[in-house]
Short mmCIF file of C-alpha atoms in Angstrom, two decimals:
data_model
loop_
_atom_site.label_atom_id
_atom_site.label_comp_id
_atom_site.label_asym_id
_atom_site.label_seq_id
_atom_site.Cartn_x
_atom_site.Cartn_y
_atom_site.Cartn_z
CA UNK A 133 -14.17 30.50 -4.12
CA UNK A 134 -16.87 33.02 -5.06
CA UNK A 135 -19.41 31.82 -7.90
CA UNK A 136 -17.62 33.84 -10.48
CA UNK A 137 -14.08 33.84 -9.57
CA UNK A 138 -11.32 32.86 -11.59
CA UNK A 139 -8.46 30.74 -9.89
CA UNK A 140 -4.02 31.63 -10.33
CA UNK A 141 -3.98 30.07 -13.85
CA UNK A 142 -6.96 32.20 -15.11
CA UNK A 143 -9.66 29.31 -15.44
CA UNK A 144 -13.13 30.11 -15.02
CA UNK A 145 -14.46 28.23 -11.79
CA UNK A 146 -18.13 29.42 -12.01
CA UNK A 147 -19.64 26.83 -13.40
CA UNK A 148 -17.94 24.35 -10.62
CA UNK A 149 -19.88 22.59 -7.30
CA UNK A 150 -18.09 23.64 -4.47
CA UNK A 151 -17.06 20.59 -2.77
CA UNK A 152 -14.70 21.96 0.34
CA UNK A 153 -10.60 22.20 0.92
CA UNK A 154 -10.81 18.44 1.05
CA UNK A 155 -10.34 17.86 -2.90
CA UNK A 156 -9.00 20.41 -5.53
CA UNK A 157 -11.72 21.20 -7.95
CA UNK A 158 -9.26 22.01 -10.91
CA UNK A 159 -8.32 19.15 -10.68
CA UNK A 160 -11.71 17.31 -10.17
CA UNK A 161 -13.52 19.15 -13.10
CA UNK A 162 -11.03 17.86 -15.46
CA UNK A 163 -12.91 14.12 -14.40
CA UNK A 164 -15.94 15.62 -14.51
CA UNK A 165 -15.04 16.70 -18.47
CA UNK A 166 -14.93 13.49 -19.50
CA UNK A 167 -18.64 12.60 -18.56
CA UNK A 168 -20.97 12.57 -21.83
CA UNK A 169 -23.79 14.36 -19.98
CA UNK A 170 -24.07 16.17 -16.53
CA UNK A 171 -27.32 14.96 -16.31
CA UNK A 172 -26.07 11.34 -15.16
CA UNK A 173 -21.93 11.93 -14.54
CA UNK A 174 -21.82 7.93 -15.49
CA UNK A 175 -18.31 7.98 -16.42
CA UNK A 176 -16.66 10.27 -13.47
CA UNK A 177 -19.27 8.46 -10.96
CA UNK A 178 -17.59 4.93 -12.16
CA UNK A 179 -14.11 6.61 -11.61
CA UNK A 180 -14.46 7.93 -8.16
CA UNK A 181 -16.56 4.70 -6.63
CA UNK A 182 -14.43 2.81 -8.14
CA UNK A 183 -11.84 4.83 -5.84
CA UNK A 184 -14.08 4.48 -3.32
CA UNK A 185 -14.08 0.49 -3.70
CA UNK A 186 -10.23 0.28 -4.18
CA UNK A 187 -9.23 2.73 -0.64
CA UNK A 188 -11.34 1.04 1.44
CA UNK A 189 -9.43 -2.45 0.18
CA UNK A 190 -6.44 -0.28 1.05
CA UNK A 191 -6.89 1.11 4.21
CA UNK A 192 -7.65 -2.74 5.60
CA UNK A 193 -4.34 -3.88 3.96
CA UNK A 194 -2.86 -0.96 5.65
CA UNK A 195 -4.40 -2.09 9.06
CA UNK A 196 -2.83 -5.51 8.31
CA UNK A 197 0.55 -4.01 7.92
CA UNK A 198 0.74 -2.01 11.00
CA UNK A 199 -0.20 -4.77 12.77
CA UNK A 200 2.98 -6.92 11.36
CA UNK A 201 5.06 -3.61 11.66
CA UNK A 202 5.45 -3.68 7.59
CA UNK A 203 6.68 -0.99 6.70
CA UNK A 204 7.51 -1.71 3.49
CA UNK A 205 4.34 -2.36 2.90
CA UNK A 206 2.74 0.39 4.15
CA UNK A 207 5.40 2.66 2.07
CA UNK A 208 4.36 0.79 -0.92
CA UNK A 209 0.84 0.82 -0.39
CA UNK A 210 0.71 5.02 0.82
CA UNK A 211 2.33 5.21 -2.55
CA UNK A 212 -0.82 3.65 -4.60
CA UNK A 213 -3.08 5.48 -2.82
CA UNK A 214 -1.60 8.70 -2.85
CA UNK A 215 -1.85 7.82 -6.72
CA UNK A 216 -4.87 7.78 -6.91
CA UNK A 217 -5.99 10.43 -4.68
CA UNK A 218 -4.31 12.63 -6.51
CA UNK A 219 -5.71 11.46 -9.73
CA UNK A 220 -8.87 13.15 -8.46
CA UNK A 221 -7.86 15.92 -6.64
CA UNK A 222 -8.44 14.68 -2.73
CA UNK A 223 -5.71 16.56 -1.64
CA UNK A 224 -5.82 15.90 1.93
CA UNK A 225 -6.09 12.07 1.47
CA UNK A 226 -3.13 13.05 -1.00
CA UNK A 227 -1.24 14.70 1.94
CA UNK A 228 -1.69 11.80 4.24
CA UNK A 229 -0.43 8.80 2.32
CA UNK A 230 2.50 10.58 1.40
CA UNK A 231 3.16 11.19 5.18
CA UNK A 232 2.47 7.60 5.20
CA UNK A 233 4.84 6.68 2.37
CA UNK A 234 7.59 8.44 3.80
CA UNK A 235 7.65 6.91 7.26
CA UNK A 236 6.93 3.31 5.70
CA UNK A 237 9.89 4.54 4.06
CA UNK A 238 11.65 5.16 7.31
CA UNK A 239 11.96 8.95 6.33
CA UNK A 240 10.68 12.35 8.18
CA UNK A 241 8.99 14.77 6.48
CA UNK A 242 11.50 16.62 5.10
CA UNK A 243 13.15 13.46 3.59
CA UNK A 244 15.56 13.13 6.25
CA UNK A 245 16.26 9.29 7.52
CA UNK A 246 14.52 8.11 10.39
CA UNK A 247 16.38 4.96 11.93
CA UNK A 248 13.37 4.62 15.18
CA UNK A 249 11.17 2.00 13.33
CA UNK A 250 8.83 2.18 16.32
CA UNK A 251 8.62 5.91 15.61
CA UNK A 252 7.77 5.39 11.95
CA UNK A 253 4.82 3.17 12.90
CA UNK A 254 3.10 5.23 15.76
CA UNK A 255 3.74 8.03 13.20
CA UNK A 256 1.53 5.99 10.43
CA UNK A 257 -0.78 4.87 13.08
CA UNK A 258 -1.81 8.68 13.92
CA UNK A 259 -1.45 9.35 10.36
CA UNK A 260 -4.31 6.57 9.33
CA UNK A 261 -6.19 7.35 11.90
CA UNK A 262 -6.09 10.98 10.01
CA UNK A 263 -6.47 10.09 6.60
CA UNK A 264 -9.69 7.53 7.43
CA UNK A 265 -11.16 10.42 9.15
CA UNK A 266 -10.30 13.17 6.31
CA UNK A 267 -11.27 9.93 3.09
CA UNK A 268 -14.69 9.84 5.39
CA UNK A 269 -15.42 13.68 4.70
CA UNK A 270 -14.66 13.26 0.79
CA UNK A 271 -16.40 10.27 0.69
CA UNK A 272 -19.72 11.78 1.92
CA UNK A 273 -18.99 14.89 -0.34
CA UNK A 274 -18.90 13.15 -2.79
CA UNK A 275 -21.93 10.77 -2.74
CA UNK A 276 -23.80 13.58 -1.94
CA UNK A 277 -22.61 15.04 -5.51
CA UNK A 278 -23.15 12.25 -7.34
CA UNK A 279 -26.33 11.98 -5.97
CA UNK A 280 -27.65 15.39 -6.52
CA UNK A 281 -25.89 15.47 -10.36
#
């Protein structure tokens, strides 16, 4: 988005970092609001390495439930962190764990049942190897913020 565009609902998006596709900076800047001062972002920085901290915990419990073909607990725990990346506006970390929800939840897509377990897990072992890749990106992006703010 151009420096003094406006986005669909009308809200000025000038005075926003551009931080990529990767996270939705609506939804972002309503974190970054609650910060006392811009010159040190203490609050939102706490919030979003705390993230950092608590998807990284994740993404190894994941790994541990592939492994014992879990599914039920990889539903459960795509649910949290699709939570939580949504919280802060990582969309395509968003995306992903719901992807992974729904085939931990032997579904497709669309919400249609999927009875090939075996299918469901190759389908969140793709999809992890995805959303690690795409958490990697934000996760840069944003240190770099926080580190220039």
């Amino acid at each position: 988005m151009a420096a003094n565009d406006q986005n669909d609902d009308g809200h000025d998006t000038s005075n926003l970092p551009d931080l990529g596709d990767a996270i939705d900076i609506l939804t972002f800047s309503q974190i970054l609001e609650m910060d006392d001062s811009e010159d040190d972002r203490e609050f939102s920085k706490s919030i979003v390495f705390g993230f950092f901290e608590q998807a990284e915990e994740t993404f190894e419990k994941m790994d541990t439930a592939l492994e014992a073909r879990n599914l039920e607990e990889l539903y459960r725990l795509g649910h949290f962190l699709k939570g939580s990346s949504a919280t802060l506006g990582l969309t395509k970390v968003k995306d992903s764990c719901e992807k992974i929800q729904r085939y931990g939840k032997k579904e497709n897509l669309d919400g249609t049942p999927e009875t090939d377990e075996a299918l469901c897990l190759s389908r969140i072992t793709e999809t992890l190897k995805t959303v690690k890749a795409d958490y990697a990106d934000v996760e840069q992006t944003l240190k770099n913020f926080f580190n220039s703010t």
